[in-house]
Amino acid sequence: MEVNIPDSSLPRVVIVGSGFGGIQLAKSLTGKAFEVVLLDKNNYHTFLPLLYQVATAGLEPDAIAEPVREIFNGQPRFNFRMAEVLQIDPQQNTLTTSIGTLHYDYLVLACGSQANFYRNEELIRHALPMKTVRNALALRSRLLENSERALELSDKQQQLEQVNIVIAGGGPTGVELAGAIAELRDVVLAKDYPELPLKHMKIHLVEGNDRLLKSMGEDSSWKARQFLTRMGITVHLNALVKSYDGAVVTLSNGDTHAARTLFWTAGVEGVLIPGLSPASVGKGSRYVVNVFNQVEGYENVFAIGDNALQVFPDYPQGLPGLAPTSIQQGQWLAKNLVSLHQKQPLQPFRYVNKGVMAVIGRNRAVVELPFWHTQGFIAWLLWMGVHLLLLVGFRNKASTVLNWAVNYFSYSRASRLITRFQNAPVEAVTSVSGASVPL
Ligand SMILES: Cc1cc2nc3c(=O)[nH]c(=O)nc-3n(C[C@H](O)[C@H](O)[C@H](O)COP(=O)(O)OP(=O)(O)OC[C@H]3O[C@@H](n4cnc5c(N)ncnc54)[C@H](O)[C@@H]3O)c2cc1C
């Protein structure tokens, strides 16, 4: 069955994924002589940088997600379909999706990345990833459920094992999550559960490198570690999570930590859709693209954002998996698609490094702009400003500012509902193949 898209004589650009890259590309194609079809398995765009605030009860999911139809209301020659793309047939220029087949003239893969558990079955079963709104809600429920369950135990040691947390991965996501959980523990859980020994609750942050935030400078790494340590977080460097049976985390250095919860931010891989040649896939399960974002071996198939492996002399491992990378590639590709269709020469993509930042609880952040590094309160204000600017939709910006203000001044978190079934198995979140089951 064909996906029902209104007939058009214009060439059709099909974009898979309404993340940062896909949304930007579709916007940049406005007014160009193409029919645009945007596909996503969800009907919304997720602002992933604030996902950890949903996971730690600071924001409701609606504040960080925007319905795709709201973003493109009234845009001509634009079609959105909520569908999962299952297979690509590059010979026929067609896609198989969950709602039927679809022809494309140009295909753009902007499917992002997913948690990589390195095929460790134990981790797939027990560790909780944070890549989607559903994941964040499961994390939030887990954090709150832990305290509810601990109340049922009479032994203090068992109570602590129930509430202790291990976070694998000391990159920006792990660091931000650790800071936010420490704050949740101190300002909310301690008040809500005075019977529990929460001042002894352990938060372990485990990083395989010799410093946190390896993608940032040493000054930021050092400061981040200092901030976290002051918040009572135990940082383990040069250590990997080796195994986890749901009760005890074993590290590569032999250390063991009893914890009912392991959050996984230690690896990502590109989301691949079957059908393209294996030669088009490179390191980190990403599509190998040239400087025009064309996927290796195909003239009319492109990949952008976390889905793409684009190597430059300054970036031998590929461009960083950041929102600005996806946005810039989306903008650039729109111009190149016009050139390609008009048989004009394509322009090689040029990446502009806009800097990196990570927030660590209240009033503290580390920020690296191309010309300036700063840490502490000023960095925290900068972090807030940049995230508000990037957040899609006025309603989301307004609701986020309001929530931040209330949380800041009231030392509270409003979004404390446990939304999954009590005793739901951990694996009811997502599997490594991306298949998710209802929570
Ligand atoms: C928790 C977290 C925090 C982050 N913090 C920051 C930060 O502070 N700053 C920063 O710059 N970057 C940050 N990042 C990274 C940044 O969010 C990503 O680099 C960016 O989202 C990549 O954009 P994208 O368009 O490539 O993919 P995504 O934004 O991941 O979007 C991919 C889309 O594709 C859809 N999709 C996937 N497979 C299919 C399919 N088969 N069929 C249909 N649809 C599909 C998904 O539903 C999704 O909507 C963070 C990431 C995470 C997970």
CSV table of C-alpha atoms and ligand atoms in Angstrom, one decimal:
chain,number,residue,atom,x,y,z
A,1,MET,CA,0.0,0.0,0.0
A,2,GLU,CA,1.3,3.5,-1.0
A,3,VAL,CA,1.5,6.1,1.7
A,4,ASN,CA,-1.2,8.6,0.8
A,5,ILE,CA,0.6,11.9,-0.1
A,6,PRO,CA,-1.1,14.5,-2.4
A,7,ASP,CA,0.1,14.3,-6.0
A,8,SER,CA,2.8,16.7,-7.1
A,9,SER,CA,4.9,17.2,-10.1
A,10,LEU,CA,7.8,18.5,-8.0
A,11,PRO,CA,10.7,16.3,-7.0
A,12,ARG,CA,10.1,14.7,-3.6
A,13,VAL,CA,12.5,15.0,-0.7
A,14,VAL,CA,11.8,12.5,2.0
A,15,ILE,CA,13.4,13.3,5.4
A,16,VAL,CA,13.5,10.5,8.0
A,17,GLY,CA,13.5,12.0,11.6
A,18,SER,CA,12.1,15.1,13.1
A,19,GLY,CA,15.1,15.8,15.3
A,20,PHE,CA,17.3,18.9,15.1
A,21,GLY,CA,18.6,18.1,11.6
A,22,GLY,CA,15.4,16.9,10.0
A,23,ILE,CA,13.4,19.9,11.3
A,24,GLN,CA,16.0,22.4,10.2
A,25,LEU,CA,16.3,20.9,6.7
A,26,ALA,CA,12.5,20.9,6.2
A,27,LYS,CA,12.3,24.5,7.4
A,28,SER,CA,15.2,25.5,5.0
A,29,LEU,CA,13.4,23.9,2.1
A,30,THR,CA,10.4,26.2,2.5
A,31,GLY,CA,9.7,28.0,-0.7
A,32,LYS,CA,12.1,25.8,-2.7
A,33,ALA,CA,10.7,23.8,-5.7
A,34,PHE,CA,10.4,20.5,-3.8
A,35,GLU,CA,7.6,18.5,-2.2
A,36,VAL,CA,8.8,17.7,1.3
A,37,VAL,CA,7.7,14.6,3.2
A,38,LEU,CA,8.9,14.4,6.8
A,39,LEU,CA,8.6,11.0,8.6
A,40,ASP,CA,9.0,10.3,12.3
A,41,LYS,CA,7.8,7.5,14.5
A,42,ASN,CA,6.7,10.1,17.0
A,43,ASN,CA,4.5,13.1,16.3
A,44,TYR,CA,6.8,15.4,18.1
A,45,HIS,CA,10.3,16.9,18.1
A,46,THR,CA,12.3,16.3,21.3
A,47,PHE,CA,14.7,18.9,22.7
A,48,LEU,CA,17.1,16.2,24.0
A,49,PRO,CA,19.5,18.6,25.9
A,50,LEU,CA,16.8,19.1,28.6
A,51,LEU,CA,15.7,15.5,28.8
A,52,TYR,CA,17.6,15.0,32.0
A,53,GLN,CA,15.3,17.7,33.6
A,54,VAL,CA,12.3,15.5,32.8
A,55,ALA,CA,14.1,12.5,34.3
A,56,THR,CA,14.7,14.4,37.5
A,57,ALA,CA,11.2,15.9,37.9
A,58,GLY,CA,12.2,19.4,37.0
A,59,LEU,CA,10.1,19.7,33.8
A,60,GLU,CA,7.1,18.0,32.3
A,61,PRO,CA,7.8,16.3,28.9
A,62,ASP,CA,5.5,18.7,27.1
A,63,ALA,CA,7.9,21.6,27.9
A,64,ILE,CA,10.7,20.0,25.9
A,65,ALA,CA,8.7,18.4,23.0
A,66,GLU,CA,6.8,20.2,20.2
A,67,PRO,CA,4.3,18.6,17.9
A,68,VAL,CA,5.7,18.5,14.4
A,69,ARG,CA,2.4,19.8,12.9
A,70,GLU,CA,2.6,22.8,15.2
A,71,ILE,CA,6.1,23.7,13.9
A,72,PHE,CA,5.0,23.5,10.2
A,73,ASN,CA,1.5,24.8,10.4
A,74,GLY,CA,0.5,26.3,7.0
A,75,GLN,CA,3.8,25.5,5.3
A,76,PRO,CA,3.0,24.8,1.6
A,77,ARG,CA,4.2,21.6,-0.1
A,78,PHE,CA,5.0,20.0,3.2
A,79,ASN,CA,3.7,16.7,4.5
A,80,PHE,CA,4.2,15.0,7.8
A,81,ARG,CA,3.4,11.4,8.5
A,82,MET,CA,3.9,9.6,11.8
A,83,ALA,CA,5.5,6.4,10.6
A,84,GLU,CA,8.5,4.3,11.4
A,85,VAL,CA,10.8,3.7,8.4
A,86,LEU,CA,11.7,0.0,8.3
A,87,GLN,CA,13.6,-0.6,5.0
A,88,ILE,CA,15.2,1.3,2.2
A,89,ASP,CA,15.3,0.1,-1.4
A,90,PRO,CA,17.9,2.3,-3.1
A,91,GLN,CA,17.4,0.6,-6.5
A,92,GLN,CA,13.7,1.4,-6.6
A,93,ASN,CA,14.1,4.7,-4.6
A,94,THR,CA,11.4,3.5,-2.2
A,95,LEU,CA,11.0,3.2,1.6
A,96,THR,CA,9.0,0.6,3.5
A,97,THR,CA,7.3,2.2,6.5
A,98,SER,CA,4.9,1.2,9.2
A,99,ILE,CA,2.1,2.8,7.2
A,100,GLY,CA,3.0,1.7,3.6
A,101,THR,CA,5.6,2.3,0.9
A,102,LEU,CA,6.8,5.7,-0.3
A,103,HIS,CA,8.8,6.8,-3.3
A,104,TYR,CA,11.5,9.4,-3.0
A,105,ASP,CA,13.7,11.4,-5.4
A,106,TYR,CA,16.0,12.5,-2.6
A,107,LEU,CA,16.2,10.7,0.7
A,108,VAL,CA,17.7,12.3,3.8
A,109,LEU,CA,18.4,10.1,6.8
A,110,ALA,CA,18.3,12.1,10.1
A,111,CYS,CA,17.4,9.3,12.5
A,112,GLY,CA,19.8,10.3,15.2
A,113,SER,CA,21.4,7.8,17.6
A,114,GLN,CA,20.5,5.3,20.3
A,115,ALA,CA,22.1,3.9,23.4
A,116,ASN,CA,24.9,1.4,22.7
A,117,PHE,CA,25.2,-1.3,25.3
A,118,TYR,CA,28.0,-3.0,23.3
A,119,ARG,CA,25.9,-6.2,23.0
A,120,ASN,CA,26.1,-6.8,26.8
A,121,GLU,CA,22.9,-8.7,27.5
A,122,GLU,CA,23.0,-7.9,31.3
A,123,LEU,CA,23.2,-4.2,30.5
A,124,ILE,CA,20.5,-4.4,27.9
A,125,ARG,CA,18.3,-6.1,30.5
A,126,HIS,CA,19.0,-4.0,33.6
A,127,ALA,CA,20.5,-0.6,32.6
A,128,LEU,CA,18.3,2.4,31.9
A,129,PRO,CA,19.2,4.6,28.9
A,130,MET,CA,18.2,8.2,28.4
A,131,LYS,CA,17.6,8.9,24.7
A,132,THR,CA,13.8,9.5,24.5
A,133,VAL,CA,11.0,11.1,26.4
A,134,ARG,CA,9.8,7.6,27.3
A,135,ASN,CA,13.2,6.8,28.7
A,136,ALA,CA,13.2,10.0,30.8
A,137,LEU,CA,9.8,9.3,32.2
A,138,ALA,CA,10.9,5.8,33.1
A,139,LEU,CA,14.0,7.2,34.9
A,140,ARG,CA,11.9,9.7,36.8
A,141,SER,CA,9.5,6.9,37.9
A,142,ARG,CA,12.4,4.8,38.9
A,143,LEU,CA,14.1,7.5,41.0
A,144,LEU,CA,10.8,8.1,42.9
A,145,GLU,CA,9.8,4.4,43.1
A,146,ASN,CA,13.2,3.6,44.7
A,147,SER,CA,12.3,5.7,47.7
A,148,GLU,CA,8.8,4.3,47.9
A,149,ARG,CA,10.2,0.8,47.9
A,150,ALA,CA,12.9,1.6,50.4
A,151,LEU,CA,10.2,2.5,52.9
A,152,GLU,CA,9.1,-1.1,52.9
A,153,LEU,CA,12.5,-2.2,54.1
A,154,SER,CA,13.5,-2.1,57.7
A,155,ASP,CA,17.2,-2.6,57.3
A,156,LYS,CA,19.1,0.7,56.7
A,157,GLN,CA,21.7,-0.9,54.5
A,158,GLN,CA,19.0,-2.5,52.3
A,159,GLN,CA,17.3,0.9,52.1
A,160,LEU,CA,20.5,2.5,50.9
A,161,GLU,CA,21.0,-0.2,48.3
A,162,GLN,CA,17.5,0.5,47.1
A,163,VAL,CA,18.1,4.2,46.6
A,164,ASN,CA,21.8,4.2,45.5
A,165,ILE,CA,22.4,5.2,41.9
A,166,VAL,CA,25.3,4.4,39.5
A,167,ILE,CA,25.6,6.4,36.3
A,168,ALA,CA,27.8,5.0,33.6
A,169,GLY,CA,29.5,7.7,31.4
A,170,GLY,CA,31.1,10.9,32.4
A,171,GLY,CA,30.2,12.9,29.3
A,172,PRO,CA,27.9,15.9,29.4
A,173,THR,CA,24.7,13.7,29.8
A,174,GLY,CA,26.2,11.7,32.7
A,175,VAL,CA,27.6,14.8,34.4
A,176,GLU,CA,24.3,16.8,34.1
A,177,LEU,CA,22.2,13.8,35.2
A,178,ALA,CA,24.5,13.2,38.3
A,179,GLY,CA,24.2,16.9,39.3
A,180,ALA,CA,20.4,16.9,38.9
A,181,ILE,CA,19.9,13.7,40.9
A,182,ALA,CA,22.1,15.0,43.7
A,183,GLU,CA,19.9,18.1,43.8
A,184,LEU,CA,16.7,16.1,43.7
A,185,ARG,CA,18.0,14.0,46.6
A,186,ASP,CA,18.9,17.1,48.7
A,187,VAL,CA,16.0,19.4,48.0
A,188,VAL,CA,13.1,17.0,47.3
A,189,LEU,CA,13.6,13.4,48.4
A,190,ALA,CA,15.1,14.4,51.8
A,191,LYS,CA,11.9,16.4,52.5
A,192,ASP,CA,9.5,13.8,51.0
A,193,TYR,CA,11.0,10.8,52.8
A,194,PRO,CA,12.4,12.0,56.2
A,195,GLU,CA,12.3,8.3,57.4
A,196,LEU,CA,15.0,7.3,54.9
A,197,PRO,CA,18.8,7.8,55.4
A,198,LEU,CA,19.0,9.8,52.2
A,199,LYS,CA,22.0,11.8,53.3
A,200,HIS,CA,24.0,8.6,52.9
A,201,MET,CA,22.5,7.8,49.5
A,202,LYS,CA,25.3,7.2,47.1
A,203,ILE,CA,25.5,8.5,43.5
A,204,HIS,CA,28.4,7.0,41.6
A,205,LEU,CA,29.6,8.4,38.3
A,206,VAL,CA,31.8,6.0,36.4
A,207,GLU,CA,34.0,7.2,33.5
A,208,GLY,CA,36.4,5.1,31.4
A,209,ASN,CA,38.7,8.0,30.6
A,210,ASP,CA,41.1,9.7,32.9
A,211,ARG,CA,38.8,12.8,33.2
A,212,LEU,CA,35.2,13.7,33.0
A,213,LEU,CA,33.9,15.7,29.9
A,214,LYS,CA,36.7,14.4,27.7
A,215,SER,CA,35.3,16.4,24.8
A,216,MET,CA,36.0,19.6,26.7
A,217,GLY,CA,39.2,21.2,28.0
A,218,GLU,CA,41.0,20.1,31.1
A,219,ASP,CA,39.9,23.2,33.0
A,220,SER,CA,36.3,22.3,32.5
A,221,SER,CA,36.8,18.7,33.4
A,222,TRP,CA,38.6,19.6,36.6
A,223,LYS,CA,35.9,22.1,37.6
A,224,ALA,CA,33.1,19.7,36.8
A,225,ARG,CA,34.7,17.1,39.0
A,226,GLN,CA,35.1,19.6,41.8
A,227,PHE,CA,31.5,20.7,41.5
A,228,LEU,CA,30.2,17.1,41.6
A,229,THR,CA,32.4,16.0,44.4
A,230,ARG,CA,31.2,19.0,46.5
A,231,MET,CA,27.7,17.7,45.8
A,232,GLY,CA,28.6,14.4,47.3
A,233,ILE,CA,28.9,12.4,44.1
A,234,THR,CA,31.6,9.8,43.9
A,235,VAL,CA,33.5,10.0,40.7
A,236,HIS,CA,35.3,6.9,39.4
A,237,LEU,CA,37.8,7.6,36.6
A,238,ASN,CA,39.6,5.0,34.4
A,239,ALA,CA,36.9,2.6,35.1
A,240,LEU,CA,34.2,0.9,33.0
A,241,VAL,CA,31.0,-0.8,34.1
A,242,LYS,CA,31.8,-4.4,33.4
A,243,SER,CA,28.7,-6.2,34.6
A,244,TYR,CA,25.4,-5.5,36.3
A,245,ASP,CA,22.9,-8.1,37.5
A,246,GLY,CA,20.3,-5.6,38.7
A,247,ALA,CA,21.7,-5.5,42.2
A,248,VAL,CA,25.5,-5.1,42.1
A,249,VAL,CA,27.5,-3.1,39.6
A,250,THR,CA,31.0,-4.5,39.0
A,251,LEU,CA,33.6,-2.1,37.6
A,252,SER,CA,36.6,-3.0,35.4
A,253,ASN,CA,39.0,-2.2,38.3
A,254,GLY,CA,37.2,-4.9,40.4
A,255,ASP,CA,35.2,-2.4,42.6
A,256,THR,CA,31.6,-3.4,43.3
A,257,HIS,CA,28.7,-1.1,44.2
A,258,ALA,CA,25.3,-2.3,45.4
A,259,ALA,CA,22.6,-0.3,43.6
A,260,ARG,CA,19.2,-1.1,42.3
A,261,THR,CA,19.6,1.4,39.5
A,262,LEU,CA,22.2,1.9,36.8
A,263,PHE,CA,21.7,4.8,34.4
A,264,TRP,CA,23.5,4.3,31.0
A,265,THR,CA,25.0,7.2,29.2
A,266,ALA,CA,28.2,5.5,28.3
A,267,GLY,CA,27.8,4.9,24.6
A,268,VAL,CA,25.7,5.8,21.6
A,269,GLU,CA,25.5,4.4,18.0
A,270,GLY,CA,23.7,5.7,14.9
A,271,VAL,CA,20.2,4.4,14.2
A,272,LEU,CA,20.5,2.4,10.9
A,273,ILE,CA,17.7,1.5,8.6
A,274,PRO,CA,18.3,-1.8,6.7
A,275,GLY,CA,18.7,-1.7,2.9
A,276,LEU,CA,21.9,0.3,2.2
A,277,SER,CA,25.2,-1.3,1.3
A,278,PRO,CA,27.3,-2.3,4.3
A,279,ALA,CA,30.1,-0.2,2.8
A,280,SER,CA,28.0,2.9,3.6
A,281,VAL,CA,28.2,2.2,7.3
A,282,GLY,CA,31.3,3.4,9.4
A,283,LYS,CA,32.5,3.7,13.0
A,284,GLY,CA,29.7,4.0,15.6
A,285,SER,CA,27.1,2.6,13.2
A,286,ARG,CA,26.9,5.9,11.3
A,287,TYR,CA,26.4,6.4,7.6
A,288,VAL,CA,29.7,7.5,6.0
A,289,VAL,CA,29.1,10.7,4.1
A,290,ASN,CA,31.2,12.9,2.0
A,291,VAL,CA,31.5,16.7,2.4
A,292,PHE,CA,28.1,17.2,0.7
A,293,ASN,CA,26.5,14.7,3.2
A,294,GLN,CA,25.9,12.2,0.4
A,295,VAL,CA,26.0,8.6,1.8
A,296,GLU,CA,28.9,6.6,0.4
A,297,GLY,CA,27.9,4.9,-2.9
A,298,TYR,CA,24.6,6.9,-3.4
A,299,GLU,CA,24.0,10.1,-5.3
A,300,ASN,CA,20.5,10.8,-4.0
A,301,VAL,CA,20.7,9.5,-0.4
A,302,PHE,CA,22.0,11.8,2.3
A,303,ALA,CA,22.6,11.6,6.1
A,304,ILE,CA,22.9,14.4,8.6
A,305,GLY,CA,23.4,14.9,12.3
A,306,ASP,CA,24.1,12.0,14.7
A,307,ASN,CA,23.3,9.6,11.8
A,308,ALA,CA,26.2,10.8,9.7
A,309,LEU,CA,30.0,10.1,10.0
A,310,GLN,CA,31.6,13.1,8.3
A,311,VAL,CA,35.3,13.3,8.7
A,312,PHE,CA,37.4,16.5,8.4
A,313,PRO,CA,41.2,17.0,9.1
A,314,ASP,CA,40.2,18.8,12.4
A,315,TYR,CA,37.7,16.0,13.3
A,316,PRO,CA,39.3,12.7,12.3
A,317,GLN,CA,36.7,10.8,14.4
A,318,GLY,CA,33.8,12.7,12.7
A,319,LEU,CA,32.0,15.8,13.7
A,320,PRO,CA,30.7,15.8,17.2
A,321,GLY,CA,27.2,14.5,17.9
A,322,LEU,CA,25.7,17.9,19.0
A,323,ALA,CA,22.6,19.8,18.1
A,324,PRO,CA,24.5,22.5,16.2
A,325,THR,CA,26.1,19.9,13.9
A,326,SER,CA,22.7,18.6,12.9
A,327,ILE,CA,21.2,22.1,12.5
A,328,GLN,CA,24.1,23.4,10.4
A,329,GLN,CA,24.1,20.3,8.2
A,330,GLY,CA,20.4,20.6,7.7
A,331,GLN,CA,20.7,24.2,6.6
A,332,TRP,CA,23.6,23.5,4.3
A,333,LEU,CA,22.0,20.4,2.7
A,334,ALA,CA,18.9,22.4,1.7
A,335,LYS,CA,21.1,24.6,-0.5
A,336,ASN,CA,22.9,21.6,-2.0
A,337,LEU,CA,19.7,19.8,-2.8
A,338,VAL,CA,18.6,22.9,-4.9
A,339,SER,CA,22.1,22.9,-6.6
A,340,LEU,CA,21.9,19.1,-7.3
A,341,HIS,CA,18.5,19.4,-8.8
A,342,GLN,CA,19.6,22.3,-11.0
A,343,LYS,CA,22.7,20.4,-12.0
A,344,GLN,CA,24.9,23.1,-10.4
A,345,PRO,CA,28.1,22.3,-8.4
A,346,LEU,CA,27.6,21.4,-4.8
A,347,GLN,CA,29.3,23.3,-2.0
A,348,PRO,CA,31.3,21.4,0.6
A,349,PHE,CA,29.9,21.6,4.2
A,350,ARG,CA,31.8,23.8,6.6
A,351,TYR,CA,31.2,23.2,10.3
A,352,VAL,CA,31.3,26.1,12.7
A,353,ASN,CA,32.1,25.2,16.3
A,354,LYS,CA,29.7,27.1,18.5
A,355,GLY,CA,31.1,25.8,21.7
A,356,VAL,CA,30.1,23.2,24.3
A,357,MET,CA,28.6,23.4,27.8
A,358,ALA,CA,27.3,21.3,30.7
A,359,VAL,CA,25.3,22.3,33.7
A,360,ILE,CA,25.9,20.8,37.1
A,361,GLY,CA,23.0,21.4,39.5
A,362,ARG,CA,22.0,24.8,40.7
A,363,ASN,CA,24.1,27.8,39.9
A,364,ARG,CA,26.9,25.8,38.3
A,365,ALA,CA,27.9,25.1,34.8
A,366,VAL,CA,31.0,24.8,32.6
A,367,VAL,CA,31.0,26.6,29.3
A,368,GLU,CA,33.5,26.6,26.4
A,369,LEU,CA,33.0,29.1,23.7
A,370,PRO,CA,35.5,29.1,20.8
A,371,PHE,CA,37.1,32.3,22.3
A,372,TRP,CA,36.3,32.0,26.0
A,373,HIS,CA,36.0,29.4,28.8
A,374,THR,CA,34.0,30.1,32.0
A,375,GLN,CA,32.7,28.1,34.9
A,376,GLY,CA,30.3,28.7,37.8
A,377,PHE,CA,27.4,31.1,38.0
A,378,ILE,CA,28.0,33.1,34.8
A,379,ALA,CA,28.4,29.8,32.9
A,380,TRP,CA,25.1,28.7,34.4
A,381,LEU,CA,23.3,31.9,33.3
A,382,LEU,CA,24.8,31.4,29.8
A,383,TRP,CA,23.7,27.8,29.7
A,384,MET,CA,20.1,28.8,30.6
A,385,GLY,CA,20.0,31.5,27.9
A,386,VAL,CA,21.3,29.3,25.2
A,387,HIS,CA,18.9,26.5,26.0
A,388,LEU,CA,16.0,28.8,26.1
A,389,LEU,CA,16.9,30.3,22.7
A,390,LEU,CA,17.2,26.9,21.1
A,391,LEU,CA,14.1,25.4,22.6
A,392,VAL,CA,11.4,25.1,19.9
A,393,GLY,CA,8.1,27.0,20.4
A,394,PHE,CA,7.0,29.9,22.5
A,395,ARG,CA,4.8,27.8,24.7
A,396,ASN,CA,7.8,25.6,25.6
A,397,LYS,CA,10.0,28.5,26.3
A,398,ALA,CA,7.4,30.1,28.6
A,399,SER,CA,6.6,26.9,30.4
A,400,THR,CA,10.3,26.1,30.9
A,401,VAL,CA,11.1,29.6,32.3
A,402,LEU,CA,8.1,29.4,34.7
A,403,ASN,CA,9.1,25.9,35.9
A,404,TRP,CA,12.7,26.9,36.4
A,405,ALA,CA,11.7,30.0,38.4
A,406,VAL,CA,9.4,28.0,40.6
A,407,ASN,CA,11.9,25.2,41.1
A,408,TYR,CA,14.7,27.7,41.8
A,409,PHE,CA,12.9,29.8,44.4
A,410,SER,CA,10.7,27.1,46.0
A,411,TYR,CA,13.5,24.4,46.2
A,412,SER,CA,11.0,22.0,44.9
A,413,ARG,CA,10.1,19.9,41.8
A,414,ALA,CA,6.5,19.7,40.7
A,415,SER,CA,6.7,16.8,38.3
A,416,ARG,CA,6.9,14.0,40.7
A,417,LEU,CA,4.3,11.6,39.4
A,418,ILE,CA,5.2,7.9,39.1
A,419,THR,CA,3.8,7.1,35.7
A,420,ARG,CA,4.7,3.5,35.1
A,421,PHE,CA,3.3,0.5,36.8
A,422,GLN,CA,4.7,-0.4,40.2
A,423,ASN,CA,7.1,-3.3,39.8
A,424,ALA,CA,7.3,-2.9,36.0
A,425,PRO,CA,10.4,-4.7,34.8
A,426,VAL,CA,13.3,-2.6,33.9
A,427,GLU,CA,13.3,-3.8,30.4
A,428,ALA,CA,9.9,-2.2,29.8
A,429,VAL,CA,11.8,0.8,28.6
A,430,THR,CA,13.6,0.1,25.4
A,431,SER,CA,15.6,-2.7,23.9
A,432,VAL,CA,18.9,-2.3,22.1
A,433,SER,CA,17.1,-2.7,18.8
A,434,GLY,CA,15.1,0.3,19.7
A,435,ALA,CA,11.9,-1.7,20.1
A,436,SER,CA,10.0,-0.4,23.1
A,437,VAL,CA,7.2,-1.8,25.1
A,438,PRO,CA,4.5,0.1,26.9
A,439,LEU,CA,5.4,1.3,30.4
B,1,LIG,C1,20.2,13.4,27.0
B,1,LIG,C2,20.9,14.1,25.9
B,1,LIG,C3,21.5,15.4,26.2
B,1,LIG,C4,22.1,16.1,25.1
B,1,LIG,N1,22.6,17.4,25.4
B,1,LIG,C5,23.1,18.1,24.4
B,1,LIG,C6,23.5,19.5,24.6
B,1,LIG,O1,23.4,20.0,25.8
B,1,LIG,N2,23.9,20.2,23.6
B,1,LIG,C7,24.0,19.6,22.3
B,1,LIG,O2,24.4,20.3,21.4
B,1,LIG,N3,23.7,18.4,22.1
B,1,LIG,C8,23.2,17.6,23.1
B,1,LIG,N4,22.8,16.3,22.8
B,1,LIG,C9,23.0,15.7,21.5
B,1,LIG,C10,22.0,16.2,20.5
B,1,LIG,O3,20.7,16.2,21.1
B,1,LIG,C11,22.0,15.4,19.3
B,1,LIG,O4,23.3,15.5,18.7
B,1,LIG,C12,20.9,15.8,18.3
B,1,LIG,O5,19.7,15.6,18.9
B,1,LIG,C13,21.1,15.0,17.0
B,1,LIG,O6,20.1,15.5,16.2
B,1,LIG,P1,19.5,14.6,15.0
B,1,LIG,O7,18.6,15.4,14.2
B,1,LIG,O8,20.7,14.0,14.3
B,1,LIG,O9,18.7,13.4,15.7
B,1,LIG,P2,17.7,13.4,16.8
B,1,LIG,O10,17.5,14.7,17.4
B,1,LIG,O11,18.1,12.3,17.7
B,1,LIG,O12,16.3,13.0,16.1
B,1,LIG,C14,16.2,11.7,15.4
B,1,LIG,C15,14.7,11.5,15.1
B,1,LIG,O13,14.6,10.4,14.3
B,1,LIG,C16,13.5,9.7,14.6
B,1,LIG,N5,13.7,8.3,14.1
B,1,LIG,C17,14.7,7.4,14.5
B,1,LIG,N6,14.5,6.3,13.8
B,1,LIG,C18,13.4,6.4,13.0
B,1,LIG,C19,12.8,5.5,12.1
B,1,LIG,N7,13.3,4.3,11.8
B,1,LIG,N8,11.7,6.0,11.5
B,1,LIG,C20,11.1,7.2,11.8
B,1,LIG,N9,11.7,8.1,12.6
B,1,LIG,C21,12.9,7.7,13.2
B,1,LIG,C22,13.4,9.8,16.2
B,1,LIG,O14,12.1,9.5,16.6
B,1,LIG,C23,13.9,11.2,16.3
B,1,LIG,O15,12.8,12.1,16.4
B,1,LIG,C24,22.2,15.5,23.9
B,1,LIG,C25,21.7,14.3,23.6
B,1,LIG,C26,21.0,13.6,24.6
B,1,LIG,C27,20.5,12.2,24.4
